[in-house]
Short mmCIF file of C-alpha atoms in Angstrom, two decimals:
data_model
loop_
_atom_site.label_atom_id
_atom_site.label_comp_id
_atom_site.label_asym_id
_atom_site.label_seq_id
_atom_site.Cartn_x
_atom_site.Cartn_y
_atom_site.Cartn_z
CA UNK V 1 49.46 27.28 48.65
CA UNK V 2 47.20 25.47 46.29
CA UNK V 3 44.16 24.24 46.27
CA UNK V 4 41.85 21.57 44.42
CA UNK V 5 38.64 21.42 43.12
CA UNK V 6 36.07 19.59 40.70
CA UNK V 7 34.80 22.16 38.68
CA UNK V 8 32.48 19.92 36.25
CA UNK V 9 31.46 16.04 35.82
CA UNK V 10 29.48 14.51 33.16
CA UNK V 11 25.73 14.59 33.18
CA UNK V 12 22.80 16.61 31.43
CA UNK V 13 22.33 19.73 33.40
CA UNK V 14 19.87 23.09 33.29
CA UNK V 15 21.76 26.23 32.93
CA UNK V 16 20.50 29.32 34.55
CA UNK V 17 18.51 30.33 30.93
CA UNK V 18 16.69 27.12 30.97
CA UNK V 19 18.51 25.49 28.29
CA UNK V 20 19.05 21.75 28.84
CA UNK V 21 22.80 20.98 28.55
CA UNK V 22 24.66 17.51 28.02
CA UNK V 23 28.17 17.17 29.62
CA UNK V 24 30.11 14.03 28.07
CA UNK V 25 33.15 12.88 28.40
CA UNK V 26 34.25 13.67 25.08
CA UNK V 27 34.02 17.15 26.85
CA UNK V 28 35.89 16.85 29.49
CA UNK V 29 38.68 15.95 27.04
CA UNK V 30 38.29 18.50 24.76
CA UNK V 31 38.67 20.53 27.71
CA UNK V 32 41.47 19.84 28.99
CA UNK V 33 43.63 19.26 25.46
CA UNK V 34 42.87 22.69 24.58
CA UNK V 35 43.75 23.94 28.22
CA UNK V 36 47.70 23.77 27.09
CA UNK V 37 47.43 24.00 23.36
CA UNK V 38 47.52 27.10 20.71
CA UNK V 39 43.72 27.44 21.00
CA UNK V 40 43.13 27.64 24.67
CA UNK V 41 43.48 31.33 26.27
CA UNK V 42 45.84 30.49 28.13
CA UNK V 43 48.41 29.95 26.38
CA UNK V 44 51.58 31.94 25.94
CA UNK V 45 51.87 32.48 29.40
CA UNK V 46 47.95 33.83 30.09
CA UNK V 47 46.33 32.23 33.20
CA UNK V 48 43.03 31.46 33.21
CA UNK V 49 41.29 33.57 36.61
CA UNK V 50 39.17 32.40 38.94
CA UNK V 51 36.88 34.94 39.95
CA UNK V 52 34.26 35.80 42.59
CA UNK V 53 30.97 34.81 40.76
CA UNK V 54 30.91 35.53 36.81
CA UNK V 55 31.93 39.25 35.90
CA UNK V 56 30.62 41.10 33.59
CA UNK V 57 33.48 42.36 32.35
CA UNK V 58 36.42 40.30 32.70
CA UNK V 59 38.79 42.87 31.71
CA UNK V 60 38.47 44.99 34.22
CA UNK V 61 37.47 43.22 37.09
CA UNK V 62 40.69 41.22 39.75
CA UNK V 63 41.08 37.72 39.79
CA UNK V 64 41.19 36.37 42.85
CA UNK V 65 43.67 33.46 42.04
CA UNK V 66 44.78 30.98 38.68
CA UNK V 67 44.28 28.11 37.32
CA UNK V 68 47.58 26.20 37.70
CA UNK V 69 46.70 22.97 35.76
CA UNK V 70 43.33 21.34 34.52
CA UNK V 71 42.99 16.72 34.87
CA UNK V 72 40.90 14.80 33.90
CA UNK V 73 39.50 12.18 36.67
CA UNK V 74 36.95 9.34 35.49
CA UNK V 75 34.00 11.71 35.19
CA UNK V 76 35.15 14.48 36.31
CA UNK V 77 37.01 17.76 36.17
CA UNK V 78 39.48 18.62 38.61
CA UNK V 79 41.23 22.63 38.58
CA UNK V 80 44.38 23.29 40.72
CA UNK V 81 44.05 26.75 41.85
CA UNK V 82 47.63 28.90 43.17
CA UNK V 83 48.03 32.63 44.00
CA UNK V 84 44.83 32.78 45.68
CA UNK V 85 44.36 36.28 47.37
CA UNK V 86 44.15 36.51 51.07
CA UNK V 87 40.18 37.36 50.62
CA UNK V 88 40.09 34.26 48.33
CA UNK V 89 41.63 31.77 50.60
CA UNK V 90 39.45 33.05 53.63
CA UNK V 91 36.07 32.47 51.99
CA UNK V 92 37.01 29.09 50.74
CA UNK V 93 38.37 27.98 54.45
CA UNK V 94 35.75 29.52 56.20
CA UNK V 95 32.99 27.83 53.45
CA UNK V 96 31.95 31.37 52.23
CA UNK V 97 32.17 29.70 48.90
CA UNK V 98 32.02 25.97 49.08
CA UNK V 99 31.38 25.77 45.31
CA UNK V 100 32.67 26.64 41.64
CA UNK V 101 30.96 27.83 37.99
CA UNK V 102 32.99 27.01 35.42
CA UNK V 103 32.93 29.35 32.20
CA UNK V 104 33.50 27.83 28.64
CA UNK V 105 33.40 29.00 25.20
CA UNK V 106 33.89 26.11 22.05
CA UNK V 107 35.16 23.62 24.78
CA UNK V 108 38.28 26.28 25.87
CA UNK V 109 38.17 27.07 29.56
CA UNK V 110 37.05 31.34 30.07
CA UNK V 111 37.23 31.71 33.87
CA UNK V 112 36.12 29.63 37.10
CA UNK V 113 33.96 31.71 39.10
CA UNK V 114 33.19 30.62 43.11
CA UNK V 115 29.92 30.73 44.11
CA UNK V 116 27.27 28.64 46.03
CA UNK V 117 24.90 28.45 43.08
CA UNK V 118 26.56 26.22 40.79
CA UNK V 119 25.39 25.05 37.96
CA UNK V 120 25.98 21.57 38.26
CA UNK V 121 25.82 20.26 41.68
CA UNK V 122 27.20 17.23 43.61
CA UNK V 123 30.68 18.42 43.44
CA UNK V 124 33.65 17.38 45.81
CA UNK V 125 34.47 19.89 48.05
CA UNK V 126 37.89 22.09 47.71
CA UNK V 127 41.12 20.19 48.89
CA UNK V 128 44.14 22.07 50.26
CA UNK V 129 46.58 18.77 49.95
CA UNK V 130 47.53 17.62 46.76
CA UNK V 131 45.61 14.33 47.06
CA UNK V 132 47.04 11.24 45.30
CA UNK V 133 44.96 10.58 41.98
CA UNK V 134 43.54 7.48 42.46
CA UNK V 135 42.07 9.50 45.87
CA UNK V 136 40.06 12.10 43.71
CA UNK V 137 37.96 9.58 43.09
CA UNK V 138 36.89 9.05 46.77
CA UNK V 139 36.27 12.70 47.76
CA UNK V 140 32.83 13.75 49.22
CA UNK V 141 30.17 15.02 47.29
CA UNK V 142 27.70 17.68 49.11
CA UNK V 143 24.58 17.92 48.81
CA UNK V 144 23.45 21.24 47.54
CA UNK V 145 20.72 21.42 45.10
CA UNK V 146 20.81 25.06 43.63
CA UNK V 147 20.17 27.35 40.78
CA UNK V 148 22.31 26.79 37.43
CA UNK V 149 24.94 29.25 36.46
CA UNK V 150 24.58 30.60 33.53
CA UNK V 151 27.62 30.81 31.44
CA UNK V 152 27.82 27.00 32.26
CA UNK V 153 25.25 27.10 29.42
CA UNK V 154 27.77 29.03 26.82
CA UNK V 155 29.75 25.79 26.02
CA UNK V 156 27.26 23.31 25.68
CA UNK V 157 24.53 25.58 23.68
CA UNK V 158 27.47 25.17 20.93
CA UNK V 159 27.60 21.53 21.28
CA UNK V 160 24.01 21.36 20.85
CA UNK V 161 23.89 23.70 18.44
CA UNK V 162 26.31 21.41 16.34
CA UNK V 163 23.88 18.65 17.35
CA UNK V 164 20.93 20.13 16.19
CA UNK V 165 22.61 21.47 12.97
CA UNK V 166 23.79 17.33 12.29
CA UNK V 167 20.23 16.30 13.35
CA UNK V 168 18.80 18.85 11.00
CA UNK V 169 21.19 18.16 8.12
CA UNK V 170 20.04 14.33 8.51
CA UNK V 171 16.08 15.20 8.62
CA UNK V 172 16.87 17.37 5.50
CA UNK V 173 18.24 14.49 3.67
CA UNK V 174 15.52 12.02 4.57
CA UNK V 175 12.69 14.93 3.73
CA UNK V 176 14.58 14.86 0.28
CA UNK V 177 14.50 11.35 -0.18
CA UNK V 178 10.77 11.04 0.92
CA UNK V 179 10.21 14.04 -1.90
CA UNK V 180 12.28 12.28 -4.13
CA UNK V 181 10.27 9.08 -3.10
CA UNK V 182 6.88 11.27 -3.63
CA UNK V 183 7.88 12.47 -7.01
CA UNK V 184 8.38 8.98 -8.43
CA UNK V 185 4.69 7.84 -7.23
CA UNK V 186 3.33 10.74 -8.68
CA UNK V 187 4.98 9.86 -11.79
CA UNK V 188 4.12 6.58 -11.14
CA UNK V 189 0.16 7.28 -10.04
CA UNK V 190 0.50 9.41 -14.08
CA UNK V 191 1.70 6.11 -15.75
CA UNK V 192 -0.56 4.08 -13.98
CA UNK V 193 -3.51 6.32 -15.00
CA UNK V 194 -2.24 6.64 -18.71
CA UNK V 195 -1.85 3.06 -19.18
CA UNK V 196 -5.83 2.50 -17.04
CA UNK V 197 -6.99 4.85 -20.21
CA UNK V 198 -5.51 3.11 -22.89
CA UNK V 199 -6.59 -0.08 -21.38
CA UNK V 200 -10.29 1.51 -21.02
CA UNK V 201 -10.23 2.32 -24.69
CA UNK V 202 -8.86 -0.76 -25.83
CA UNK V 203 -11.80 -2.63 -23.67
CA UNK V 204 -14.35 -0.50 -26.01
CA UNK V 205 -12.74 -1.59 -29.12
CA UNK V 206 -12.61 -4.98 -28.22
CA UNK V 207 -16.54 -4.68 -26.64
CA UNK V 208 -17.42 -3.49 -30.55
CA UNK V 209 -15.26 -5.70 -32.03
CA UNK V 210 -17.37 -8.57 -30.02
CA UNK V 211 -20.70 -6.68 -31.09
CA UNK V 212 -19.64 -6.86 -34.53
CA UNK V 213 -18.59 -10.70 -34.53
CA UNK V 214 -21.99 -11.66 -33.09
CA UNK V 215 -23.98 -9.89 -35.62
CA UNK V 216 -21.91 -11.32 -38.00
CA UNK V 217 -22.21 -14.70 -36.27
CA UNK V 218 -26.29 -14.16 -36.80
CA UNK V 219 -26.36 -13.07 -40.12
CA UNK V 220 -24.44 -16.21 -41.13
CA UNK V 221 -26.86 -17.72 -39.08
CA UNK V 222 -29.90 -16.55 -40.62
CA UNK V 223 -28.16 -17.26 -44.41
CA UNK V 224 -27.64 -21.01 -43.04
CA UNK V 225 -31.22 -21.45 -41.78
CA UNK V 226 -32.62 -19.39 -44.93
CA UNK V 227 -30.31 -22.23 -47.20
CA UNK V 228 -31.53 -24.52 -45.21
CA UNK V 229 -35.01 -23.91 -45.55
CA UNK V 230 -34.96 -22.95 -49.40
CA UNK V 231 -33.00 -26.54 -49.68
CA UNK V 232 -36.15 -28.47 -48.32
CA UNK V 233 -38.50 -26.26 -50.91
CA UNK V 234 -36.40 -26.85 -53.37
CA UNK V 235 -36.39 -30.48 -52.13
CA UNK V 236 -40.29 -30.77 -51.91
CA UNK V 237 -40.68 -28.77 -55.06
CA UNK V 238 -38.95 -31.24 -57.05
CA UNK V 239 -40.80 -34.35 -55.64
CA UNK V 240 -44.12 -32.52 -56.39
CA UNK V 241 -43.19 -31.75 -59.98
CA UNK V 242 -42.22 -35.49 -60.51
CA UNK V 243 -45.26 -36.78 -59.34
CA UNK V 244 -47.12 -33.92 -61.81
CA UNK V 245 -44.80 -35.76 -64.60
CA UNK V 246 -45.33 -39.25 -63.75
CA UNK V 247 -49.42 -38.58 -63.76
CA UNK V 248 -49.72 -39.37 -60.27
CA UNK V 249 -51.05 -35.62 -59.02
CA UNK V 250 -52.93 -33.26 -60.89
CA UNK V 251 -50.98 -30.28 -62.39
CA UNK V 252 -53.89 -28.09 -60.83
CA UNK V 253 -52.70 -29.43 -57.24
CA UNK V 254 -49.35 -29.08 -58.11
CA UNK V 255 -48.71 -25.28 -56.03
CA UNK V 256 -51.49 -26.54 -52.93
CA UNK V 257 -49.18 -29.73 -52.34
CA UNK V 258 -45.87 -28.06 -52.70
CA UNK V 259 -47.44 -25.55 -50.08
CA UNK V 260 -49.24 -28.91 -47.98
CA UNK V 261 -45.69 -30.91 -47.84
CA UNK V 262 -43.57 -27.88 -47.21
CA UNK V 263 -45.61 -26.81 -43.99
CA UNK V 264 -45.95 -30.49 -42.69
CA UNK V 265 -44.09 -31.85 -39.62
CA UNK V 266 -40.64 -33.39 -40.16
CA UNK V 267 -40.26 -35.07 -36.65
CA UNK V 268 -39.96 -38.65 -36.47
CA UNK V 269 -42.82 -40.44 -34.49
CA UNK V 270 -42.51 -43.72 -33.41
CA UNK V 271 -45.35 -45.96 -35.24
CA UNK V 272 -44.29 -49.27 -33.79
CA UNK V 273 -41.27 -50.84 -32.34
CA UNK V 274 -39.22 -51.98 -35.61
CA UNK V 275 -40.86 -48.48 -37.69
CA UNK V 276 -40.27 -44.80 -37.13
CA UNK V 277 -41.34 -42.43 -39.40
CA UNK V 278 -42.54 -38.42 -40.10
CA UNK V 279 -45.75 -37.53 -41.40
CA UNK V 280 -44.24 -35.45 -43.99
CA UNK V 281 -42.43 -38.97 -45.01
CA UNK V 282 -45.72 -41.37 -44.91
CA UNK V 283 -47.21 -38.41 -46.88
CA UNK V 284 -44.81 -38.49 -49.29
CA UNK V 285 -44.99 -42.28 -49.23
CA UNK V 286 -48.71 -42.49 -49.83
CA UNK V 287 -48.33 -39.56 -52.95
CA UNK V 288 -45.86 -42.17 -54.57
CA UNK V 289 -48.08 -45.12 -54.50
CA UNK V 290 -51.61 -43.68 -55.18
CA UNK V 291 -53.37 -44.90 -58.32
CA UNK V 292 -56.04 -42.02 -58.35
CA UNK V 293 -54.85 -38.36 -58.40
CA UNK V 294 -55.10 -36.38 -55.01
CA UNK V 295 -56.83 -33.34 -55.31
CA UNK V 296 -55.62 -31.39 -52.29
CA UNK V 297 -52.81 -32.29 -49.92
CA UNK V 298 -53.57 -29.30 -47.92
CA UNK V 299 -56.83 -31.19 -46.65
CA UNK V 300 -54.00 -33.76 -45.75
CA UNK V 301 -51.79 -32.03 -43.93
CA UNK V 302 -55.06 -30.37 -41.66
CA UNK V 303 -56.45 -33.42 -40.88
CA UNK V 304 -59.57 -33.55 -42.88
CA UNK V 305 -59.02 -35.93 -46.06
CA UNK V 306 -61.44 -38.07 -44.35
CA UNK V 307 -59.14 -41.28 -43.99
CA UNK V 308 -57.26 -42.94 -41.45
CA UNK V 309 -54.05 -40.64 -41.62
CA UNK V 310 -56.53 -36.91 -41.15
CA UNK V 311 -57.93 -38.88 -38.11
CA UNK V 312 -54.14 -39.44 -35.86
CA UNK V 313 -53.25 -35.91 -37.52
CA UNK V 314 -56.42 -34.46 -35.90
CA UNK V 315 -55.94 -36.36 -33.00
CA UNK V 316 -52.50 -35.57 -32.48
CA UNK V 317 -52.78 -31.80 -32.92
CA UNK V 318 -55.96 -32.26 -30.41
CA UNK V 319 -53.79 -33.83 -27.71
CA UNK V 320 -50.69 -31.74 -28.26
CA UNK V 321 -52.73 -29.09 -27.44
CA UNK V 322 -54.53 -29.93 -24.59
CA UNK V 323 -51.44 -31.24 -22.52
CA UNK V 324 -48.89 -28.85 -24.07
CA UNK V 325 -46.98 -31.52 -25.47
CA UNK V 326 -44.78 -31.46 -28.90
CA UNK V 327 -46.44 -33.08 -31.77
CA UNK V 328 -44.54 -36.23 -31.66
CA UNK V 329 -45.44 -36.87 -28.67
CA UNK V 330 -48.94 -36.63 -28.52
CA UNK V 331 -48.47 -38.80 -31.99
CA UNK V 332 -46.89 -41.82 -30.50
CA UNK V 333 -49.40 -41.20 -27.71
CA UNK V 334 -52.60 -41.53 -30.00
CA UNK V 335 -50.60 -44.42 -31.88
CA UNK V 336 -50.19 -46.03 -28.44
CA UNK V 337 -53.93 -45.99 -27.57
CA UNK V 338 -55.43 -46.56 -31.19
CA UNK V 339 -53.21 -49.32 -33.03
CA UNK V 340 -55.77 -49.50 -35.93
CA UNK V 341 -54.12 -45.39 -36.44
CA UNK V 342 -51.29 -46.93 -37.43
CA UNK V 343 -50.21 -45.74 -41.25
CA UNK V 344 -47.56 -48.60 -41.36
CA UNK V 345 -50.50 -51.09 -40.89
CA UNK V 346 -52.60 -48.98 -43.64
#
């Protein structure tokens, strides 16, 4: 007589150590092609046993009946069991054992053991007819939530194990591209700082370099206005000295009006609406066409030669301080309010 059983479906299971086991159908496969082939122990005539629970000792211990053939079926695994012993066939009919625990080691089948704690439950219950195989699918499943098995662990620990060991190889490969990743930015973060540095010292050259150009800048300032300045001396010097040589001014006046022009404004007032003029100009002007020498210009140019050009100097200088005006202005001003101060009209 022979019997039928399922012995193992896919799922993820907890084996009797506490491990957490994945059954897929990849397994199931692998079962069953290395049930017949040079790997499986059962070849060369060898049956695989079916025992009463898992022995400790295979060895030594009886089976208690074969496994004849091992099918796949969807997601399942179905054994067919022959030679079962008298004691064997009893416990299974009278539901002593209404279960199985399979054993596996690298996906070859070790030994089915019977047992009512299997490992993975919802199995279909043993079948003495040879059922057709599109029936296997249809067979009851009971109900028994129990403990795992433990060697139902031994097979899948290796396929996690080879899991892990992929899952670990890939995390090792990404760790060496991050530090491969990490070594480049540090390299980077060096460059980065190098080239900051050189940048930082090249900002201080260029910061003297700037320094430098505006000093220079002011010195060739200062020349221009010192030119500038020596040019109108020069300028005033030379008028002075002609009027010395034409008779017109006193050679004992000479330095005094040099000094007198030379300090005197140069901005241009307006003395009417056709005529604008400086006083350093109508100074000049009235030097030019004197008939009688002038003693002192610098009484002139302070606004105390006692004519009418002291009196809108005075004035001016008066008014410009008072209202904190410029010179000019306060000039046009006095013109504005006094007409008979007007030098063109002299």
């Amino acid at each position: 007589m022979t019997i039928k059983k399922e012995v193992l479906r896919t799922g993820t299971f907890t084996d009797a150590r506490g491990k957490t086991v994945t059954i897929t159908d990849k397994t199931l496969t692998a079962l069953v092609d290395n049930f017949s082939s040079d790997k499986s122990l059962n070849s060369e005539g060898f049956k695989v046993p079916l025992f009463l629970g898992h022995p400790e000792d295979e060895s030594t211990s009886p089976a208690h009946g074969w496994v004849k053939s091992l099918v796949k079926v969807g997601e399942t695994l179905v054994a067919e069991f022959e030679k079962l012993t008298e004691g064997a066939e009893k416990a299974i009919k009278d539901f002593s054992f209404r279960d199985v625990s399979v054993s596996v080691y690298k996906n070859i089948l070790q030994h089915i053991g019977l047992t009512n704690t299997p490992a993975v439950p919802g199995l279909a219950d043993f079948q003495y007819a040879a059922p057709h195989k599109d029936d296997l699918e249809t067979w009851t499943f009971t109900d028994e939530q129990t403990e795992p098995e433990t060697n139902i662990g031994d097979n899948m620990s290796e396929e996690m194990e080879i899991q892990l060991s992929a899952e670990k190889k890939e995390l090792e490969i990404q760790l060496t591209g991050i530090s491969d990743e990490l070594k480049l930015s540090k390299e980077k973060i060096v460059e980065l700082e190098e080239s900051s540095a050189a940048l930082e010292a090249e900002k201080v050259e260029l910061s003297k370099a700037k320094e430098d150009a505006e000093a220079k800048i002011a010195e060739l300032e200062k020349a221009s206005v010192d030119a500038e300045v020596a040019a109108v001396l020069a300028k005033d010097v030379s008028f002075i000295e002609k009027l010395v040589a034409d008779g017109i001014l006193a050679p004992a006046d000479k330095d005094a009006e040099i000094v007198a022009l030379n300090a005197m404004p140069v901005d241009i007032i307006e003395l009417s609406a056709e005529k604008k003029s400086s006083i350093k100009e109508m100074y000049m002007a009235k030097l030019s066409k004197s008939n009688v020498q002038i003693k002192s210009g610098e009484a002139f140019s302070a606004g105390f030669s006692g004519d009418k050009e002291s009196e809108l100097v005075r004035l001016s200088n008066q008014r410009a301080s008072e209202k904190g005006i410029s010179y000019v202005e306060a000039s046009n001003q006095i013109i504005s309010e006094n007409p008979k101060l007007n030098l063109i009209e002299a």
